[in-house]
Amino acid sequence: MNFEKTVKQGRILNPLKGFEEDTITFEYRTDPLTGRNTTVIKGMLNYISKFLVSDEDLLNSLVEKTRTDCPFCPESVKTKTPMFPRDFLREGRILVGDAVVIPNLLGHAEQSILVVLSKEHHLKLKDFTRKLFFDGFKGGSAFLRRLREVESEIRFPVFVFNYLSPAGSSIFHPHMQVLVRDRPFYLVKLLLEKSKIYHENNGSSYWSDLISTEKKREERYLFEGNGVDWLVPFAPLRGLNEVQAIVKGKSNLLELSDKEWLGLAEGLSKILKFYHKQEYLSFNIIIVSGPMTEHLDYFDVNLRIISRPGIQALSFTDAWALPYLLWDGEAVEVPELLAEKIRKSLK
Ligand SMILES: [Zn+2]
């Protein structure tokens, strides 16, 4: 496995140092599977850190304002949210613990559902417990199993979690989405194609090779538990505190047992505790899957989580032109340093 990087430098006369000549370092890293570039820029996390914390007063006022007509709060969830058609699910909604699974009013795919995760309208990141995630995952996977009984052709599911408006969520109340289509999302298609080629060329799975290589190298590896390995990617997709998890040997979401769902739930709750300590409050998660119709030896279900900017009057966003339109990656912290910070914080 090749972790390829090239270091380039730019020169400026720096006004902060009396116009002395200064060099800025750019590290171009190639993703070992996709070949996509991510530029690591040392010092950038510090430079943008003022945009990553939140204005507490503004946050609190938004929590109260959005609570008044929230469709997901316990008093409204049964009267203001859609139900599944009776022939799909007689009870109309799936309930697991505090999680409530409902169809999306508008949605993003032909099968688009929401998992309301909590009775609380707002949660700090430290309060996303493993039980909360686990119940949500069980609810989402119960929907997938029912969907497979009814529509055997539908193949590609993803779990998506956008928490708070900086992460693109229009509703404050904690909720996940499950989207299922007849065709994969672009990233899933790319990962499947590249994993297949890797398998043909090397006679082994990229994902198990990645885990064993990263475990040996230690610098980016975080921890494992219940069949799930956690690490900081060498060339992050988005690069704001990005962590990746891999579910060993399971190529689609229907193959996951309770043990592995728990592994994902536990790991997420740990990473969010780390984010909380850094004073972040917004994040995105994706869990990507191979087709539900077959097992693939060359692909493992995997997850990415990133933090997002804080809630502030300025509405700074890290979804700017370079990642959003040019499709390149930029890491604002050296991945190995991020891994070290997370490991220390979990001790
Ligand atoms: Zn609510």
mmCIF file of C-alpha atoms and ligand atoms in Angstrom:
data_model
loop_
_atom_site.group_PDB
_atom_site.id
_atom_site.type_symbol
_atom_site.label_atom_id
_atom_site.label_comp_id
_atom_site.label_asym_id
_atom_site.label_seq_id
_atom_site.Cartn_x
_atom_site.Cartn_y
_atom_site.Cartn_z
ATOM 1 C CA MET A 1 0.000 0.000 0.000
ATOM 2 C CA ASN A 2 1.400 3.324 -1.113
ATOM 3 C CA PHE A 3 1.144 6.458 1.064
ATOM 4 C CA GLU A 4 2.462 8.959 -1.452
ATOM 5 C CA LYS A 5 3.183 12.569 -0.530
ATOM 6 C CA THR A 6 5.039 15.491 -2.077
ATOM 7 C CA VAL A 7 6.053 18.644 -0.231
ATOM 8 C CA LYS A 8 6.009 22.014 -2.040
ATOM 9 C CA GLN A 9 6.768 25.462 -0.726
ATOM 10 C CA GLY A 10 5.563 28.976 -1.459
ATOM 11 C CA ARG A 11 7.493 32.174 -0.627
ATOM 12 C CA ILE A 12 6.072 35.466 0.645
ATOM 13 C CA LEU A 13 7.361 38.618 2.318
ATOM 14 C CA ASN A 14 5.431 38.396 5.579
ATOM 15 C CA PRO A 15 3.917 41.638 6.966
ATOM 16 C CA LEU A 16 3.589 39.959 10.391
ATOM 17 C CA LYS A 17 7.384 39.546 10.463
ATOM 18 C CA GLY A 18 8.425 42.984 9.174
ATOM 19 C CA PHE A 19 8.228 41.741 5.543
ATOM 20 C CA GLU A 20 10.919 39.125 6.097
ATOM 21 C CA GLU A 21 10.893 36.277 3.606
ATOM 22 C CA ASP A 22 8.761 33.413 4.818
ATOM 23 C CA THR A 23 8.031 29.965 3.383
ATOM 24 C CA ILE A 24 4.662 28.207 3.502
ATOM 25 C CA THR A 25 4.544 24.428 3.209
ATOM 26 C CA PHE A 26 1.963 22.472 1.197
ATOM 27 C CA GLU A 27 1.922 18.697 1.426
ATOM 28 C CA TYR A 28 0.114 16.956 -1.436
ATOM 29 C CA ARG A 29 -1.131 13.534 -0.415
ATOM 30 C CA THR A 30 -2.594 10.953 -2.782
ATOM 31 C CA ASP A 31 -5.408 8.779 -1.460
ATOM 32 C CA PRO A 32 -4.057 5.186 -1.673
ATOM 33 C CA LEU A 33 -7.348 3.894 -3.154
ATOM 34 C CA THR A 34 -8.864 6.658 -5.284
ATOM 35 C CA GLY A 35 -5.765 8.685 -6.234
ATOM 36 C CA ARG A 36 -7.574 11.886 -5.178
ATOM 37 C CA ASN A 37 -5.369 14.701 -3.865
ATOM 38 C CA THR A 38 -5.625 16.189 -0.388
ATOM 39 C CA THR A 39 -3.390 19.127 0.519
ATOM 40 C CA VAL A 40 -2.244 19.220 4.134
ATOM 41 C CA ILE A 41 -1.682 22.808 5.244
ATOM 42 C CA LYS A 42 0.191 23.147 8.519
ATOM 43 C CA GLY A 43 -1.093 25.981 10.692
ATOM 44 C CA MET A 44 -4.479 26.223 8.957
ATOM 45 C CA LEU A 45 -6.429 24.752 11.885
ATOM 46 C CA ASN A 46 -5.060 27.492 14.119
ATOM 47 C CA TYR A 47 -5.859 30.143 11.483
ATOM 48 C CA ILE A 48 -9.530 29.110 11.155
ATOM 49 C CA SER A 49 -10.060 28.050 14.798
ATOM 50 C CA LYS A 50 -12.003 31.227 15.634
ATOM 51 C CA PHE A 51 -14.691 30.094 13.169
ATOM 52 C CA LEU A 52 -15.008 26.632 14.688
ATOM 53 C CA VAL A 53 -16.252 27.641 18.146
ATOM 54 C CA SER A 54 -19.806 28.854 18.742
ATOM 55 C CA ASP A 55 -21.526 31.902 20.147
ATOM 56 C CA GLU A 56 -23.307 30.318 23.142
ATOM 57 C CA ASP A 57 -26.010 33.025 23.369
ATOM 58 C CA LEU A 58 -26.818 32.703 19.673
ATOM 59 C CA LEU A 59 -26.906 28.908 19.978
ATOM 60 C CA ASN A 60 -29.231 29.013 23.003
ATOM 61 C CA SER A 61 -31.596 31.449 21.318
ATOM 62 C CA LEU A 62 -31.738 29.211 18.203
ATOM 63 C CA VAL A 63 -32.420 26.134 20.364
ATOM 64 C CA GLU A 64 -35.410 27.916 21.953
ATOM 65 C CA LYS A 65 -36.659 29.443 18.696
ATOM 66 C CA THR A 66 -36.582 26.108 16.821
ATOM 67 C CA ARG A 67 -38.176 24.200 19.718
ATOM 68 C CA THR A 68 -41.550 25.969 19.379
ATOM 69 C CA ASP A 69 -42.579 24.369 16.074
ATOM 70 C CA CYS A 70 -40.250 21.341 16.031
ATOM 71 C CA PRO A 71 -41.964 18.345 14.370
ATOM 72 C CA PHE A 72 -39.564 15.876 16.041
ATOM 73 C CA CYS A 73 -40.147 16.800 19.694
ATOM 74 C CA PRO A 74 -42.113 14.064 21.571
ATOM 75 C CA GLU A 75 -45.392 16.044 21.676
ATOM 76 C CA SER A 76 -45.438 16.448 17.858
ATOM 77 C CA VAL A 77 -43.628 13.467 16.367
ATOM 78 C CA LYS A 78 -46.840 11.394 16.104
ATOM 79 C CA THR A 79 -49.024 14.183 14.694
ATOM 80 C CA LYS A 80 -46.661 16.211 12.498
ATOM 81 C CA THR A 81 -44.454 13.614 10.764
ATOM 82 C CA PRO A 82 -45.324 11.319 7.827
ATOM 83 C CA MET A 83 -46.083 7.612 8.239
ATOM 84 C CA PHE A 84 -45.200 4.654 6.031
ATOM 85 C CA PRO A 85 -48.057 3.355 3.854
ATOM 86 C CA ARG A 86 -50.025 0.553 5.623
ATOM 87 C CA ASP A 87 -48.987 -2.072 3.070
ATOM 88 C CA PHE A 88 -45.328 -1.287 3.785
ATOM 89 C CA LEU A 89 -45.585 -1.129 7.570
ATOM 90 C CA ARG A 90 -48.842 -1.709 9.414
ATOM 91 C CA GLU A 91 -47.772 0.319 12.487
ATOM 92 C CA GLY A 92 -46.789 3.292 10.287
ATOM 93 C CA ARG A 93 -43.558 4.033 12.154
ATOM 94 C CA ILE A 94 -40.683 1.966 13.564
ATOM 95 C CA LEU A 95 -39.873 2.533 17.258
ATOM 96 C CA VAL A 96 -36.627 1.322 18.891
ATOM 97 C CA GLY A 97 -35.888 2.769 22.355
ATOM 98 C CA ASP A 98 -36.186 6.542 21.917
ATOM 99 C CA ALA A 99 -35.609 6.304 18.144
ATOM 100 C CA VAL A 100 -38.562 6.932 15.806
ATOM 101 C CA VAL A 101 -38.202 5.916 12.137
ATOM 102 C CA ILE A 102 -40.393 7.822 9.667
ATOM 103 C CA PRO A 103 -40.451 8.557 5.931
ATOM 104 C CA ASN A 104 -39.042 11.929 4.866
ATOM 105 C CA LEU A 105 -41.643 14.528 3.815
ATOM 106 C CA LEU A 106 -39.667 15.435 0.693
ATOM 107 C CA GLY A 107 -36.443 13.414 0.746
ATOM 108 C CA HIS A 108 -33.365 12.941 -1.413
ATOM 109 C CA ALA A 109 -33.866 9.543 -3.055
ATOM 110 C CA GLU A 110 -36.707 7.207 -3.947
ATOM 111 C CA GLN A 111 -36.372 5.733 -0.458
ATOM 112 C CA SER A 112 -35.590 8.493 1.992
ATOM 113 C CA ILE A 113 -36.272 8.084 5.687
ATOM 114 C CA LEU A 114 -35.469 9.868 8.924
ATOM 115 C CA VAL A 115 -34.489 8.430 12.273
ATOM 116 C CA VAL A 116 -35.373 10.842 15.078
ATOM 117 C CA LEU A 117 -32.772 9.891 17.660
ATOM 118 C CA SER A 118 -33.765 11.471 20.912
ATOM 119 C CA LYS A 119 -36.631 12.916 22.931
ATOM 120 C CA GLU A 120 -34.368 15.922 23.618
ATOM 121 C CA HIS A 121 -34.607 18.815 21.155
ATOM 122 C CA HIS A 122 -30.921 19.658 21.507
ATOM 123 C CA LEU A 123 -27.942 17.579 22.584
ATOM 124 C CA LYS A 124 -24.371 18.562 23.241
ATOM 125 C CA LEU A 125 -21.927 16.285 21.452
ATOM 126 C CA LYS A 126 -20.876 14.591 24.707
ATOM 127 C CA ASP A 127 -24.501 13.495 25.185
ATOM 128 C CA PHE A 128 -24.689 11.383 22.031
ATOM 129 C CA THR A 129 -24.492 8.062 23.881
ATOM 130 C CA ARG A 130 -23.781 4.691 22.332
ATOM 131 C CA LYS A 131 -27.350 3.608 23.181
ATOM 132 C CA LEU A 132 -28.776 6.556 21.281
ATOM 133 C CA PHE A 133 -26.752 5.647 18.163
ATOM 134 C CA PHE A 134 -27.355 1.921 18.581
ATOM 135 C CA ASP A 135 -31.156 2.309 18.796
ATOM 136 C CA GLY A 136 -31.080 4.629 15.772
ATOM 137 C CA PHE A 137 -29.015 2.124 13.782
ATOM 138 C CA LYS A 138 -31.345 -0.728 14.771
ATOM 139 C CA GLY A 139 -34.328 1.337 13.620
ATOM 140 C CA GLY A 140 -32.637 2.194 10.319
ATOM 141 C CA SER A 141 -31.608 -1.416 9.685
ATOM 142 C CA ALA A 142 -35.142 -2.674 10.507
ATOM 143 C CA PHE A 143 -36.359 -0.350 7.739
ATOM 144 C CA LEU A 144 -33.728 -1.754 5.335
ATOM 145 C CA ARG A 145 -34.781 -5.339 6.061
ATOM 146 C CA ARG A 146 -38.445 -4.512 5.440
ATOM 147 C CA LEU A 147 -37.516 -2.647 2.251
ATOM 148 C CA ARG A 148 -35.639 -5.686 0.922
ATOM 149 C CA GLU A 149 -38.743 -7.868 1.480
ATOM 150 C CA VAL A 150 -40.887 -5.464 -0.533
ATOM 151 C CA GLU A 151 -38.453 -4.226 -3.189
ATOM 152 C CA SER A 152 -35.779 -6.827 -3.838
ATOM 153 C CA GLU A 153 -34.191 -4.739 -6.630
ATOM 154 C CA ILE A 154 -33.273 -1.711 -4.526
ATOM 155 C CA ARG A 155 -29.600 -2.019 -3.680
ATOM 156 C CA PHE A 156 -27.633 0.953 -2.399
ATOM 157 C CA PRO A 157 -28.225 2.305 1.133
ATOM 158 C CA VAL A 158 -26.314 5.049 2.972
ATOM 159 C CA PHE A 159 -26.711 6.409 6.483
ATOM 160 C CA VAL A 160 -26.264 10.183 6.608
ATOM 161 C CA PHE A 161 -26.161 12.381 9.687
ATOM 162 C CA ASN A 162 -26.049 16.187 9.477
ATOM 163 C CA TYR A 163 -26.068 17.765 12.921
ATOM 164 C CA LEU A 164 -27.070 21.429 13.163
ATOM 165 C CA SER A 165 -27.191 24.098 10.491
ATOM 166 C CA PRO A 166 -23.411 24.400 9.827
ATOM 167 C CA ALA A 167 -23.618 20.733 8.733
ATOM 168 C CA GLY A 168 -26.525 21.421 6.354
ATOM 169 C CA SER A 169 -29.409 20.337 8.583
ATOM 170 C CA SER A 170 -32.659 22.297 8.293
ATOM 171 C CA ILE A 171 -34.025 20.849 11.558
ATOM 172 C CA PHE A 172 -32.252 21.272 14.904
ATOM 173 C CA HIS A 173 -33.641 18.172 16.610
ATOM 174 C CA PRO A 174 -31.085 15.277 16.404
ATOM 175 C CA HIS A 175 -31.966 12.960 13.501
ATOM 176 C CA MET A 176 -30.213 10.701 10.976
ATOM 177 C CA GLN A 177 -31.248 9.896 7.434
ATOM 178 C CA VAL A 178 -31.207 6.618 5.535
ATOM 179 C CA LEU A 179 -31.234 7.000 1.749
ATOM 180 C CA VAL A 180 -31.637 3.993 -0.548
ATOM 181 C CA ARG A 181 -31.444 4.056 -4.342
ATOM 182 C CA ASP A 182 -31.248 1.749 -7.320
ATOM 183 C CA ARG A 183 -27.896 3.411 -8.142
ATOM 184 C CA PRO A 184 -24.960 4.225 -5.833
ATOM 185 C CA PHE A 185 -24.034 7.751 -4.784
ATOM 186 C CA TYR A 186 -20.927 8.931 -6.643
ATOM 187 C CA LEU A 187 -18.457 8.351 -3.796
ATOM 188 C CA VAL A 188 -19.811 4.829 -3.237
ATOM 189 C CA LYS A 189 -19.533 4.061 -6.956
ATOM 190 C CA LEU A 190 -15.929 5.306 -6.986
ATOM 191 C CA LEU A 191 -14.974 3.307 -3.860
ATOM 192 C CA LEU A 192 -16.587 0.141 -5.250
ATOM 193 C CA GLU A 193 -14.874 0.470 -8.641
ATOM 194 C CA LYS A 194 -11.444 1.248 -7.173
ATOM 195 C CA SER A 195 -11.753 -1.527 -4.549
ATOM 196 C CA LYS A 196 -12.553 -4.027 -7.280
ATOM 197 C CA ILE A 197 -9.497 -2.976 -9.314
ATOM 198 C CA TYR A 198 -7.282 -3.129 -6.193
ATOM 199 C CA HIS A 199 -8.553 -6.661 -5.495
ATOM 200 C CA GLU A 200 -7.856 -7.755 -9.086
ATOM 201 C CA ASN A 201 -4.338 -6.277 -9.013
ATOM 202 C CA ASN A 202 -3.299 -7.399 -5.514
ATOM 203 C CA GLY A 203 -5.391 -10.487 -4.808
ATOM 204 C CA SER A 204 -6.470 -8.985 -1.462
ATOM 205 C CA SER A 205 -9.030 -6.529 -0.105
ATOM 206 C CA TYR A 206 -7.950 -2.882 0.049
ATOM 207 C CA TRP A 207 -9.905 -2.499 3.289
ATOM 208 C CA SER A 208 -8.271 -5.353 5.191
ATOM 209 C CA ASP A 209 -4.860 -4.309 3.811
ATOM 210 C CA LEU A 210 -5.545 -0.739 4.994
ATOM 211 C CA ILE A 211 -6.442 -1.896 8.512
ATOM 212 C CA SER A 212 -3.396 -4.144 8.881
ATOM 213 C CA THR A 213 -1.018 -1.514 7.448
ATOM 214 C CA GLU A 214 -2.383 1.310 9.620
ATOM 215 C CA LYS A 215 -2.363 -0.905 12.722
ATOM 216 C CA LYS A 216 1.324 -1.680 12.169
ATOM 217 C CA ARG A 217 2.300 1.931 11.432
ATOM 218 C CA GLU A 218 0.353 3.165 14.506
ATOM 219 C CA GLU A 219 0.629 6.883 13.607
ATOM 220 C CA ARG A 220 -2.942 7.218 12.302
ATOM 221 C CA TYR A 221 -4.596 4.204 13.973
ATOM 222 C CA LEU A 222 -7.013 4.949 16.833
ATOM 223 C CA PHE A 223 -8.748 1.897 18.318
ATOM 224 C CA GLU A 224 -10.908 -1.127 17.578
ATOM 225 C CA GLY A 225 -14.010 -2.575 19.159
ATOM 226 C CA ASN A 226 -16.804 -5.008 18.250
ATOM 227 C CA GLY A 227 -15.521 -5.691 14.734
ATOM 228 C CA VAL A 228 -14.917 -2.035 13.831
ATOM 229 C CA ASP A 229 -11.509 -0.358 13.335
ATOM 230 C CA TRP A 230 -11.097 3.435 13.726
ATOM 231 C CA LEU A 231 -8.352 5.580 12.188
ATOM 232 C CA VAL A 232 -7.546 9.012 10.783
ATOM 233 C CA PRO A 233 -7.334 8.777 6.973
ATOM 234 C CA PHE A 234 -3.947 9.500 5.317
ATOM 235 C CA ALA A 235 -5.592 11.818 2.757
ATOM 236 C CA PRO A 236 -8.879 13.014 4.289
ATOM 237 C CA LEU A 237 -11.893 13.739 2.050
ATOM 238 C CA ARG A 238 -12.730 16.995 3.823
ATOM 239 C CA GLY A 239 -10.030 17.291 6.455
ATOM 240 C CA LEU A 240 -11.767 18.935 9.406
ATOM 241 C CA ASN A 241 -11.133 16.437 12.223
ATOM 242 C CA GLU A 242 -11.975 13.583 9.873
ATOM 243 C CA VAL A 243 -12.081 10.042 11.236
ATOM 244 C CA GLN A 244 -12.797 6.845 9.325
ATOM 245 C CA ALA A 245 -14.181 3.532 10.585
ATOM 246 C CA ILE A 246 -14.170 0.187 8.787
ATOM 247 C CA VAL A 247 -16.452 -2.771 9.553
ATOM 248 C CA LYS A 248 -14.203 -5.754 8.884
ATOM 249 C CA GLY A 249 -15.416 -8.268 6.309
ATOM 250 C CA LYS A 250 -18.975 -6.911 6.005
ATOM 251 C CA SER A 251 -19.676 -5.503 2.551
ATOM 252 C CA ASN A 252 -23.248 -4.251 3.032
ATOM 253 C CA LEU A 253 -25.388 -2.910 5.857
ATOM 254 C CA LEU A 254 -27.669 -5.971 5.979
ATOM 255 C CA GLU A 255 -24.647 -8.101 6.944
ATOM 256 C CA LEU A 256 -24.005 -6.128 10.152
ATOM 257 C CA SER A 257 -24.911 -7.901 13.408
ATOM 258 C CA ASP A 258 -25.811 -6.133 16.686
ATOM 259 C CA LYS A 259 -22.154 -6.425 17.670
ATOM 260 C CA GLU A 260 -20.965 -4.346 14.726
ATOM 261 C CA TRP A 261 -23.749 -1.760 15.039
ATOM 262 C CA LEU A 262 -22.651 -1.424 18.665
ATOM 263 C CA GLY A 263 -19.032 -1.046 17.522
ATOM 264 C CA LEU A 264 -20.062 1.869 15.285
ATOM 265 C CA ALA A 265 -22.222 3.377 18.047
ATOM 266 C CA GLU A 266 -19.457 3.157 20.682
ATOM 267 C CA GLY A 267 -16.801 4.604 18.396
ATOM 268 C CA LEU A 268 -19.003 7.530 17.314
ATOM 269 C CA SER A 269 -19.828 8.387 20.881
ATOM 270 C CA LYS A 270 -16.055 8.449 21.658
ATOM 271 C CA ILE A 271 -15.207 10.669 18.676
ATOM 272 C CA LEU A 272 -18.035 13.077 19.576
ATOM 273 C CA LYS A 273 -16.689 13.317 23.135
ATOM 274 C CA PHE A 274 -13.360 14.380 21.589
ATOM 275 C CA TYR A 275 -15.158 16.963 19.387
ATOM 276 C CA HIS A 276 -17.000 18.263 22.467
ATOM 277 C CA LYS A 277 -13.710 18.788 24.309
ATOM 278 C CA GLN A 278 -12.506 20.848 21.322
ATOM 279 C CA GLU A 279 -15.732 22.935 21.678
ATOM 280 C CA TYR A 280 -17.235 21.791 18.373
ATOM 281 C CA LEU A 281 -20.986 21.235 18.166
ATOM 282 C CA SER A 282 -21.768 20.387 14.549
ATOM 283 C CA PHE A 283 -20.783 17.354 12.473
ATOM 284 C CA ASN A 284 -21.522 15.162 9.429
ATOM 285 C CA ILE A 285 -21.379 11.374 9.244
ATOM 286 C CA ILE A 286 -21.737 9.021 6.294
ATOM 287 C CA ILE A 287 -21.875 5.224 6.415
ATOM 288 C CA VAL A 288 -21.437 3.710 2.962
ATOM 289 C CA SER A 289 -22.392 0.211 1.863
ATOM 290 C CA GLY A 290 -21.945 -2.148 -1.057
ATOM 291 C CA PRO A 291 -25.077 -3.520 -2.755
ATOM 292 C CA MET A 292 -27.525 -5.282 -0.406
ATOM 293 C CA THR A 293 -28.084 -8.023 -3.008
ATOM 294 C CA GLU A 294 -24.678 -9.714 -2.684
ATOM 295 C CA HIS A 295 -21.531 -10.095 -0.574
ATOM 296 C CA LEU A 296 -18.376 -8.551 -2.028
ATOM 297 C CA ASP A 297 -14.965 -9.832 -0.916
ATOM 298 C CA TYR A 298 -13.320 -6.601 -2.032
ATOM 299 C CA PHE A 299 -15.396 -4.048 -0.118
ATOM 300 C CA ASP A 300 -16.102 -3.264 3.563
ATOM 301 C CA VAL A 301 -18.842 -1.039 4.975
ATOM 302 C CA ASN A 302 -17.139 2.150 6.154
ATOM 303 C CA LEU A 303 -17.890 5.402 7.923
ATOM 304 C CA ARG A 304 -16.548 8.960 7.856
ATOM 305 C CA ILE A 305 -17.170 11.654 10.416
ATOM 306 C CA ILE A 306 -16.073 15.308 10.219
ATOM 307 C CA SER A 307 -16.668 18.298 12.457
ATOM 308 C CA ARG A 308 -18.149 21.497 10.983
ATOM 309 C CA PRO A 309 -17.798 25.189 11.838
ATOM 310 C CA GLY A 310 -19.480 26.728 14.882
ATOM 311 C CA ILE A 311 -22.757 28.639 15.094
ATOM 312 C CA GLN A 312 -21.866 32.312 14.793
ATOM 313 C CA ALA A 313 -23.335 35.503 13.356
ATOM 314 C CA LEU A 314 -20.747 35.435 10.556
ATOM 315 C CA SER A 315 -22.037 32.079 9.189
ATOM 316 C CA PHE A 316 -18.554 30.980 8.087
ATOM 317 C CA THR A 317 -18.645 27.748 6.090
ATOM 318 C CA ASP A 318 -15.866 25.343 5.162
ATOM 319 C CA ALA A 319 -17.939 24.257 2.124
ATOM 320 C CA TRP A 320 -16.081 26.736 -0.121
ATOM 321 C CA ALA A 321 -15.028 26.457 -3.771
ATOM 322 C CA LEU A 322 -11.999 24.168 -3.438
ATOM 323 C CA PRO A 323 -13.689 21.162 -1.825
ATOM 324 C CA TYR A 324 -17.194 21.925 -3.048
ATOM 325 C CA LEU A 325 -16.598 22.655 -6.744
ATOM 326 C CA LEU A 326 -12.984 21.653 -7.465
ATOM 327 C CA TRP A 327 -13.497 18.311 -5.642
ATOM 328 C CA ASP A 328 -10.029 18.438 -4.047
ATOM 329 C CA GLY A 329 -9.289 17.691 -0.418
ATOM 330 C CA GLU A 330 -7.714 20.000 2.116
ATOM 331 C CA ALA A 331 -6.642 18.951 5.594
ATOM 332 C CA VAL A 332 -6.318 21.821 8.078
ATOM 333 C CA GLU A 333 -4.397 19.631 10.513
ATOM 334 C CA VAL A 334 -1.688 17.036 9.871
ATOM 335 C CA PRO A 335 -3.602 13.700 10.038
ATOM 336 C CA GLU A 336 -0.953 12.095 12.280
ATOM 337 C CA LEU A 337 -1.211 14.992 14.765
ATOM 338 C CA LEU A 338 -5.005 14.705 14.797
ATOM 339 C CA ALA A 339 -4.717 10.974 15.553
ATOM 340 C CA GLU A 340 -2.328 11.733 18.437
ATOM 341 C CA LYS A 341 -4.735 14.353 19.857
ATOM 342 C CA ILE A 342 -7.683 11.931 19.695
ATOM 343 C CA ARG A 343 -5.704 9.086 21.299
ATOM 344 C CA LYS A 344 -4.585 11.382 24.153
ATOM 345 C CA SER A 345 -8.099 12.682 24.725
ATOM 346 C CA LEU A 346 -9.546 9.151 24.923
ATOM 347 C CA LYS A 347 -7.083 8.003 27.613
HETATM 348 ZN ZN ZN B 1 -37.421 19.089 18.761
#
